[in-house]
């Protein structure tokens, strides 16, 4: 129901700022993330930063790569 | 995303399903963006057939009533009025036509990516009335709230909002209260939850004994959430779990909520296919009545529908699967949609149509 | 397209290169002009002529803005016309240029556009040999429109045809997808984003020559312009009666283009390109074709992205997970969305 993309806040001018989304510069309002700092990663939806991503993001992204189940034996690929 | 871990997750989900009693396990992905992500990644084909993923009411296009679309079309045709809307609404059928077709006959419609652009349009053309189509769930409503506050502060005399904003918890509650909802658990919308927080689902999980898991949008994040849901079913638990913790907190974005509360109040609102749901919409507060397009232009949005035989309501409730609609893939196709579930790429019917033809 | 009141009008989406464009052409145009050659709906018509085979194409250019990163309407019109000839296997010979310009259009912009036409024609090795200029009143046109015709010669023995795609054939693309469409969108003010992405508008004389030399049994070429790769592959699938399997992870896309697509809710496969081609080649020539493309300036990022299979005439995307999805003919113009 809502597309939102992560990007890095690279400029700030009062209530709005510029977010770098994979090499694109996007204007975003910062009204609902008043404590955001330059360099933070934010989630942008419809021209608004709606949240600041936590520092744990990297940790969690790495976590995603872990084997999801050590308890169950592997039995070959599911799909050829 | 690694293929290996996704396959491991799929295998584990399959095992858990096998251990459950032999009947379909139905999980509702409430959010249309999940529907799209599931379709894009082809996840249905990787999951056991007994696991059914049902798209819920979380596509703003699918649930916006025809009379709202009609009102936008009517406004855009009035002299001196321009409608500014997200691109999502352009091809949604009202009772007789779409904004796109109305544009071809001269209606003034601007597609915008943000309400800020709608405000700019109003500032640039003081002689024109700009009406912003305020659609979307809790994720999008804070943007509209900021837009309303800016318009009020600047005393913009030619800007209004026609609000069709909707709230997801009352809709889920209404679905569950209807009693005939054949859904075993909910994959909860990641970006709505950014605003409302994961804890918002706790009363639902407890009252209706349905597990709720907040999910991200990568294939692996969705599979993780499905795995957690199936594990809860296996254990007989019905809890709220947050599988998107890098983005979603327990409390949500308080500042965003405060802005919504300053500008809107809950209202009984019609949902296409579901009827009017108490407290499920956001109406502009009386203090800002001068910015409310419904009041300025004397419009009423009702649940009245010309359904042309469309059974989207039942599809959205998970009561039937799209192929059970007699119009599915016959008169109703993505190129020529009868109902909103076929218009939107987030709609269950469109996703189902595309998926079934790819096999 | 009819609304509930029985009123027909042309919609912007009729020009979007997707399903609606396709229907307009089939229902309104083909029915009135009975021609076997037209019915092929190829990029150029090929006319048998005593002693040679002529390729003929025509096109109109209405892009806004007129100037954008990586090109302008002038470069676009030459590249587009030359590429249409190349896609039919022809060697481009000459172009015509029609200009419709409104009263009050800045002379400086007019000169700049014509200079760009000249430079691109020189790059492509073609001449502008005839032309026409019309001026219209202030309200009759928005700025400037260009129209072209192009002629070329198809060498003896070469027959490129979408219908010739066969099960087993490889699907190649000559480079990254979506650059042109995203470059244009990023220049449109109200979308609120800017990007360093430049349009790929370019005449593909060199890569196509290299490709056809290395893979003489190439079945067909197609430029994925409006409607993007999705539209191009769907047309080939329909004409050949075969399925096309697209390995989605192999499709070359620039990081910033992927980011802009995420931001605007677009599928990069539906986004327009103006300097790329799709080639369907027999499997035993696929590697040679790819190497030849990669040896050229506009083909450096060429990739093998899929294969033709027996089956329904559909395009199916397969991802890393083995998940499958139907890649449909896009409906019409791509619109930014929030959902
Ligand atoms: S197939 Fe079409 S008519 Fe039937 S429920 Fe879905 S959208 Fe409505």
PDB file of N, CA and C in Angstrom, chain B residues 262-327:
ATOM      1  N   UNK B 262      -3.753  16.408  14.826  1.00  0.00           N
ATOM      2  CA  UNK B 262      -3.987  17.849  14.776  1.00  0.00           C
ATOM      3  C   UNK B 262      -4.879  18.251  13.606  1.00  0.00           C
ATOM      4  N   UNK B 263      -4.841  17.489  12.538  1.00  0.00           N
ATOM      5  CA  UNK B 263      -5.521  17.929  11.317  1.00  0.00           C
ATOM      6  C   UNK B 263      -6.748  17.091  10.968  1.00  0.00           C
ATOM      7  N   UNK B 264      -6.783  15.871  11.444  1.00  0.00           N
ATOM      8  CA  UNK B 264      -7.878  14.969  11.077  1.00  0.00           C
ATOM      9  C   UNK B 264      -8.587  14.455  12.321  1.00  0.00           C
ATOM     10  N   UNK B 265      -9.818  13.947  12.089  1.00  0.00           N
ATOM     11  CA  UNK B 265     -10.479  13.172  13.139  1.00  0.00           C
ATOM     12  C   UNK B 265     -11.053  11.917  12.499  1.00  0.00           C
ATOM     13  N   UNK B 266     -11.180  10.843  13.294  1.00  0.00           N
ATOM     14  CA  UNK B 266     -11.680   9.589  12.727  1.00  0.00           C
ATOM     15  C   UNK B 266     -13.117   9.776  12.231  1.00  0.00           C
ATOM     16  N   UNK B 267     -13.456   9.096  11.161  1.00  0.00           N
ATOM     17  CA  UNK B 267     -14.804   9.202  10.608  1.00  0.00           C
ATOM     18  C   UNK B 267     -15.235   7.856  10.066  1.00  0.00           C
ATOM     19  N   UNK B 268     -16.540   7.645  10.018  1.00  0.00           N
ATOM     20  CA  UNK B 268     -17.056   6.449   9.362  1.00  0.00           C
ATOM     21  C   UNK B 268     -16.874   6.654   7.866  1.00  0.00           C
ATOM     22  N   UNK B 269     -16.277   5.680   7.221  1.00  0.00           N
ATOM     23  CA  UNK B 269     -15.889   5.889   5.826  1.00  0.00           C
ATOM     24  C   UNK B 269     -16.248   4.685   4.971  1.00  0.00           C
ATOM     25  N   UNK B 270     -16.744   4.950   3.744  1.00  0.00           N
ATOM     26  CA  UNK B 270     -17.040   3.831   2.846  1.00  0.00           C
ATOM     27  C   UNK B 270     -15.788   3.251   2.211  1.00  0.00           C
ATOM     28  N   UNK B 271     -15.712   1.917   2.165  1.00  0.00           N
ATOM     29  CA  UNK B 271     -14.642   1.194   1.475  1.00  0.00           C
ATOM     30  C   UNK B 271     -15.288   0.472   0.316  1.00  0.00           C
ATOM     31  N   UNK B 272     -14.656   0.557  -0.805  1.00  0.00           N
ATOM     32  CA  UNK B 272     -15.214  -0.138  -1.957  1.00  0.00           C
ATOM     33  C   UNK B 272     -15.267  -1.625  -1.662  1.00  0.00           C
ATOM     34  N   UNK B 273     -16.422  -2.207  -1.860  1.00  0.00           N
ATOM     35  CA  UNK B 273     -16.559  -3.650  -1.680  1.00  0.00           C
ATOM     36  C   UNK B 273     -16.792  -4.072  -0.244  1.00  0.00           C
ATOM     37  N   UNK B 274     -16.530  -3.180   0.715  1.00  0.00           N
ATOM     38  CA  UNK B 274     -16.678  -3.571   2.124  1.00  0.00           C
ATOM     39  C   UNK B 274     -17.770  -2.769   2.828  1.00  0.00           C
ATOM     40  N   UNK B 275     -18.264  -1.725   2.183  1.00  0.00           N
ATOM     41  CA  UNK B 275     -19.271  -0.889   2.830  1.00  0.00           C
ATOM     42  C   UNK B 275     -18.635   0.108   3.778  1.00  0.00           C
ATOM     43  N   UNK B 276     -19.471   0.733   4.613  1.00  0.00           N
ATOM     44  CA  UNK B 276     -18.969   1.763   5.519  1.00  0.00           C
ATOM     45  C   UNK B 276     -18.447   1.111   6.800  1.00  0.00           C
ATOM     46  N   UNK B 277     -17.229   1.468   7.168  1.00  0.00           N
ATOM     47  CA  UNK B 277     -16.612   0.898   8.370  1.00  0.00           C
ATOM     48  C   UNK B 277     -16.453   2.005   9.405  1.00  0.00           C
ATOM     49  N   UNK B 278     -16.992   1.789  10.607  1.00  0.00           N
ATOM     50  CA  UNK B 278     -16.942   2.845  11.634  1.00  0.00           C
ATOM     51  C   UNK B 278     -15.497   3.236  11.968  1.00  0.00           C
ATOM     52  N   UNK B 279     -15.267   4.521  12.045  1.00  0.00           N
ATOM     53  CA  UNK B 279     -13.978   5.038  12.509  1.00  0.00           C
ATOM     54  C   UNK B 279     -12.791   4.666  11.641  1.00  0.00           C
ATOM     55  N   UNK B 280     -13.039   4.316  10.386  1.00  0.00           N
ATOM     56  CA  UNK B 280     -11.940   3.808   9.560  1.00  0.00           C
ATOM     57  C   UNK B 280     -11.354   4.854   8.626  1.00  0.00           C
ATOM     58  N   UNK B 281     -11.896   6.076   8.690  1.00  0.00           N
ATOM     59  CA  UNK B 281     -11.390   7.094   7.767  1.00  0.00           C
ATOM     60  C   UNK B 281     -10.902   8.310   8.512  1.00  0.00           C
ATOM     61  N   UNK B 282     -10.269   9.205   7.798  1.00  0.00           N
ATOM     62  CA  UNK B 282      -9.792  10.444   8.392  1.00  0.00           C
ATOM     63  C   UNK B 282     -10.503  11.612   7.703  1.00  0.00           C
ATOM     64  N   UNK B 283     -11.280  12.352   8.493  1.00  0.00           N
ATOM     65  CA  UNK B 283     -11.955  13.542   7.971  1.00  0.00           C
ATOM     66  C   UNK B 283     -11.199  14.763   8.479  1.00  0.00           C
ATOM     67  N   UNK B 284     -11.163  15.790   7.665  1.00  0.00           N
ATOM     68  CA  UNK B 284     -10.451  17.013   8.046  1.00  0.00           C
ATOM     69  C   UNK B 284     -11.193  17.689   9.199  1.00  0.00           C
ATOM     70  N   UNK B 285     -10.453  18.104  10.210  1.00  0.00           N
ATOM     71  CA  UNK B 285     -11.055  18.702  11.416  1.00  0.00           C
ATOM     72  C   UNK B 285     -11.824  19.978  11.108  1.00  0.00           C
ATOM     73  N   UNK B 286     -12.791  20.268  11.950  1.00  0.00           N
ATOM     74  CA  UNK B 286     -13.654  21.433  11.739  1.00  0.00           C
ATOM     75  C   UNK B 286     -12.836  22.722  11.678  1.00  0.00           C
ATOM     76  N   UNK B 287     -11.756  22.816  12.483  1.00  0.00           N
ATOM     77  CA  UNK B 287     -10.946  24.043  12.467  1.00  0.00           C
ATOM     78  C   UNK B 287     -10.354  24.303  11.083  1.00  0.00           C
ATOM     79  N   UNK B 288     -10.191  23.233  10.305  1.00  0.00           N
ATOM     80  CA  UNK B 288      -9.583  23.384   8.978  1.00  0.00           C
ATOM     81  C   UNK B 288     -10.624  23.204   7.873  1.00  0.00           C
ATOM     82  N   UNK B 289     -11.885  23.403   8.239  1.00  0.00           N
ATOM     83  CA  UNK B 289     -12.972  23.136   7.285  1.00  0.00           C
ATOM     84  C   UNK B 289     -12.785  23.889   5.981  1.00  0.00           C
ATOM     85  N   UNK B 290     -12.152  25.075   6.069  1.00  0.00           N
ATOM     86  CA  UNK B 290     -11.973  25.856   4.833  1.00  0.00           C
ATOM     87  C   UNK B 290     -11.012  25.177   3.864  1.00  0.00           C
ATOM     88  N   UNK B 291     -10.278  24.161   4.344  1.00  0.00           N
ATOM     89  CA  UNK B 291      -9.356  23.441   3.456  1.00  0.00           C
ATOM     90  C   UNK B 291      -9.938  22.096   2.996  1.00  0.00           C
ATOM     91  N   UNK B 292     -11.181  21.862   3.357  1.00  0.00           N
ATOM     92  CA  UNK B 292     -11.816  20.583   3.037  1.00  0.00           C
ATOM     93  C   UNK B 292     -12.606  20.730   1.734  1.00  0.00           C
ATOM     94  N   UNK B 293     -12.158  20.043   0.715  1.00  0.00           N
ATOM     95  CA  UNK B 293     -12.803  20.175  -0.596  1.00  0.00           C
ATOM     96  C   UNK B 293     -14.255  19.705  -0.542  1.00  0.00           C
ATOM     97  N   UNK B 294     -14.533  18.690   0.289  1.00  0.00           N
ATOM     98  CA  UNK B 294     -15.909  18.198   0.362  1.00  0.00           C
ATOM     99  C   UNK B 294     -16.834  19.325   0.814  1.00  0.00           C
ATOM    100  N   UNK B 295     -16.353  20.116   1.775  1.00  0.00           N
ATOM    101  CA  UNK B 295     -17.186  21.226   2.260  1.00  0.00           C
ATOM    102  C   UNK B 295     -17.189  22.389   1.278  1.00  0.00           C
ATOM    103  N   UNK B 296     -16.024  22.745   0.778  1.00  0.00           N
ATOM    104  CA  UNK B 296     -15.988  23.914  -0.107  1.00  0.00           C
ATOM    105  C   UNK B 296     -16.828  23.694  -1.355  1.00  0.00           C
ATOM    106  N   UNK B 297     -16.809  22.473  -1.869  1.00  0.00           N
ATOM    107  CA  UNK B 297     -17.506  22.236  -3.135  1.00  0.00           C
ATOM    108  C   UNK B 297     -18.813  21.460  -2.956  1.00  0.00           C
ATOM    109  N   UNK B 298     -19.191  21.220  -1.709  1.00  0.00           N
ATOM    110  CA  UNK B 298     -20.468  20.557  -1.458  1.00  0.00           C
ATOM    111  C   UNK B 298     -20.545  19.146  -2.039  1.00  0.00           C
ATOM    112  N   UNK B 299     -19.567  18.296  -1.682  1.00  0.00           N
ATOM    113  CA  UNK B 299     -19.536  16.941  -2.228  1.00  0.00           C
ATOM    114  C   UNK B 299     -19.844  15.934  -1.133  1.00  0.00           C
ATOM    115  N   UNK B 300     -20.451  14.835  -1.542  1.00  0.00           N
ATOM    116  CA  UNK B 300     -20.668  13.773  -0.575  1.00  0.00           C
ATOM    117  C   UNK B 300     -20.156  12.461  -1.147  1.00  0.00           C
ATOM    118  N   UNK B 301     -19.343  11.791  -0.339  1.00  0.00           N
ATOM    119  CA  UNK B 301     -18.798  10.510  -0.786  1.00  0.00           C
ATOM    120  C   UNK B 301     -19.585   9.415  -0.073  1.00  0.00           C
ATOM    121  N   UNK B 302     -20.254   8.570  -0.832  1.00  0.00           N
ATOM    122  CA  UNK B 302     -21.058   7.522  -0.212  1.00  0.00           C
ATOM    123  C   UNK B 302     -20.533   6.158  -0.640  1.00  0.00           C
ATOM    124  N   UNK B 303     -21.128   5.141  -0.051  1.00  0.00           N
ATOM    125  CA  UNK B 303     -20.710   3.777  -0.379  1.00  0.00           C
ATOM    126  C   UNK B 303     -21.460   3.249  -1.601  1.00  0.00           C
ATOM    127  N   UNK B 304     -22.303   4.089  -2.176  1.00  0.00           N
ATOM    128  CA  UNK B 304     -23.109   3.637  -3.312  1.00  0.00           C
ATOM    129  C   UNK B 304     -22.198   3.152  -4.451  1.00  0.00           C
ATOM    130  N   UNK B 305     -22.510   1.984  -4.991  1.00  0.00           N
ATOM    131  CA  UNK B 305     -21.645   1.438  -6.036  1.00  0.00           C
ATOM    132  C   UNK B 305     -22.464   0.849  -7.155  1.00  0.00           C
ATOM    133  N   UNK B 306     -21.955   0.990  -8.372  1.00  0.00           N
ATOM    134  CA  UNK B 306     -22.477   0.214  -9.494  1.00  0.00           C
ATOM    135  C   UNK B 306     -21.467  -0.896  -9.684  1.00  0.00           C
ATOM    136  N   UNK B 307     -21.811  -2.097  -9.307  1.00  0.00           N
ATOM    137  CA  UNK B 307     -20.733  -3.080  -9.233  1.00  0.00           C
ATOM    138  C   UNK B 307     -20.512  -3.865 -10.525  1.00  0.00           C
ATOM    139  N   UNK B 308     -21.393  -3.770 -11.485  1.00  0.00           N
ATOM    140  CA  UNK B 308     -21.224  -4.504 -12.749  1.00  0.00           C
ATOM    141  C   UNK B 308     -20.923  -5.985 -12.502  1.00  0.00           C
ATOM    142  N   UNK B 309     -21.365  -6.508 -11.395  1.00  0.00           N
ATOM    143  CA  UNK B 309     -21.128  -7.924 -11.097  1.00  0.00           C
ATOM    144  C   UNK B 309     -19.782  -8.210 -10.458  1.00  0.00           C
ATOM    145  N   UNK B 310     -19.027  -7.159 -10.141  1.00  0.00           N
ATOM    146  CA  UNK B 310     -17.705  -7.343  -9.547  1.00  0.00           C
ATOM    147  C   UNK B 310     -17.822  -7.867  -8.117  1.00  0.00           C
ATOM    148  N   UNK B 311     -16.968  -8.828  -7.765  1.00  0.00           N
ATOM    149  CA  UNK B 311     -17.036  -9.419  -6.426  1.00  0.00           C
ATOM    150  C   UNK B 311     -15.799  -9.098  -5.592  1.00  0.00           C
ATOM    151  N   UNK B 312     -15.243  -7.932  -5.859  1.00  0.00           N
ATOM    152  CA  UNK B 312     -14.043  -7.512  -5.131  1.00  0.00           C
ATOM    153  C   UNK B 312     -14.219  -7.563  -3.615  1.00  0.00           C
ATOM    154  N   UNK B 313     -15.393  -7.208  -3.166  1.00  0.00           N
ATOM    155  CA  UNK B 313     -15.628  -7.201  -1.715  1.00  0.00           C
ATOM    156  C   UNK B 313     -15.313  -8.564  -1.126  1.00  0.00           C
ATOM    157  N   UNK B 314     -15.815  -9.597  -1.786  1.00  0.00           N
ATOM    158  CA  UNK B 314     -15.558 -10.950  -1.284  1.00  0.00           C
ATOM    159  C   UNK B 314     -14.095 -11.344  -1.461  1.00  0.00           C
ATOM    160  N   UNK B 315     -13.506 -10.859  -2.562  1.00  0.00           N
ATOM    161  CA  UNK B 315     -12.088 -11.161  -2.801  1.00  0.00           C
ATOM    162  C   UNK B 315     -11.251 -10.532  -1.690  1.00  0.00           C
ATOM    163  N   UNK B 316     -11.532  -9.262  -1.383  1.00  0.00           N
ATOM    164  CA  UNK B 316     -10.756  -8.559  -0.362  1.00  0.00           C
ATOM    165  C   UNK B 316     -10.941  -9.219   1.004  1.00  0.00           C
ATOM    166  N   UNK B 317     -12.128  -9.762   1.264  1.00  0.00           N
ATOM    167  CA  UNK B 317     -12.346 -10.440   2.549  1.00  0.00           C
ATOM    168  C   UNK B 317     -11.740 -11.829   2.564  1.00  0.00           C
ATOM    169  N   UNK B 318     -11.245 -12.282   1.406  1.00  0.00           N
ATOM    170  CA  UNK B 318     -10.694 -13.633   1.360  1.00  0.00           C
ATOM    171  C   UNK B 318     -11.786 -14.685   1.290  1.00  0.00           C
ATOM    172  N   UNK B 319     -13.042 -14.263   1.033  1.00  0.00           N
ATOM    173  CA  UNK B 319     -14.154 -15.217   1.000  1.00  0.00           C
ATOM    174  C   UNK B 319     -14.128 -16.033  -0.289  1.00  0.00           C
ATOM    175  N   UNK B 320     -13.711 -15.411  -1.392  1.00  0.00           N
ATOM    176  CA  UNK B 320     -13.528 -16.169  -2.631  1.00  0.00           C
ATOM    177  C   UNK B 320     -12.161 -15.830  -3.207  1.00  0.00           C
ATOM    178  N   UNK B 321     -11.655 -16.722  -4.052  1.00  0.00           N
ATOM    179  CA  UNK B 321     -10.433 -16.420  -4.784  1.00  0.00           C
ATOM    180  C   UNK B 321     -10.846 -15.841  -6.133  1.00  0.00           C
ATOM    181  N   UNK B 322      -9.993 -14.979  -6.706  1.00  0.00           N
ATOM    182  CA  UNK B 322     -10.402 -14.283  -7.928  1.00  0.00           C
ATOM    183  C   UNK B 322     -11.004 -15.187  -9.013  1.00  0.00           C
ATOM    184  N   UNK B 323     -10.420 -16.374  -9.301  1.00  0.00           N
ATOM    185  CA  UNK B 323     -11.006 -17.178 -10.376  1.00  0.00           C
ATOM    186  C   UNK B 323     -12.449 -17.602 -10.095  1.00  0.00           C
ATOM    187  N   UNK B 324     -12.891 -17.489  -8.842  1.00  0.00           N
ATOM    188  CA  UNK B 324     -14.282 -17.829  -8.539  1.00  0.00           C
ATOM    189  C   UNK B 324     -15.238 -16.717  -8.973  1.00  0.00           C
ATOM    190  N   UNK B 325     -14.705 -15.544  -9.301  1.00  0.00           N
ATOM    191  CA  UNK B 325     -15.564 -14.486  -9.849  1.00  0.00           C
ATOM    192  C   UNK B 325     -15.832 -14.826 -11.310  1.00  0.00           C
ATOM    193  N   UNK B 326     -17.120 -14.854 -11.699  1.00  0.00           N
ATOM    194  CA  UNK B 326     -17.437 -15.256 -13.079  1.00  0.00           C
ATOM    195  C   UNK B 326     -16.839 -14.330 -14.142  1.00  0.00           C
ATOM    196  N   UNK B 327     -16.481 -13.121 -13.755  1.00  0.00           N
ATOM    197  CA  UNK B 327     -15.945 -12.188 -14.742  1.00  0.00           C
ATOM    198  C   UNK B 327     -14.431 -12.328 -14.910  1.00  0.00           C
TER     199      UNK B 327
END
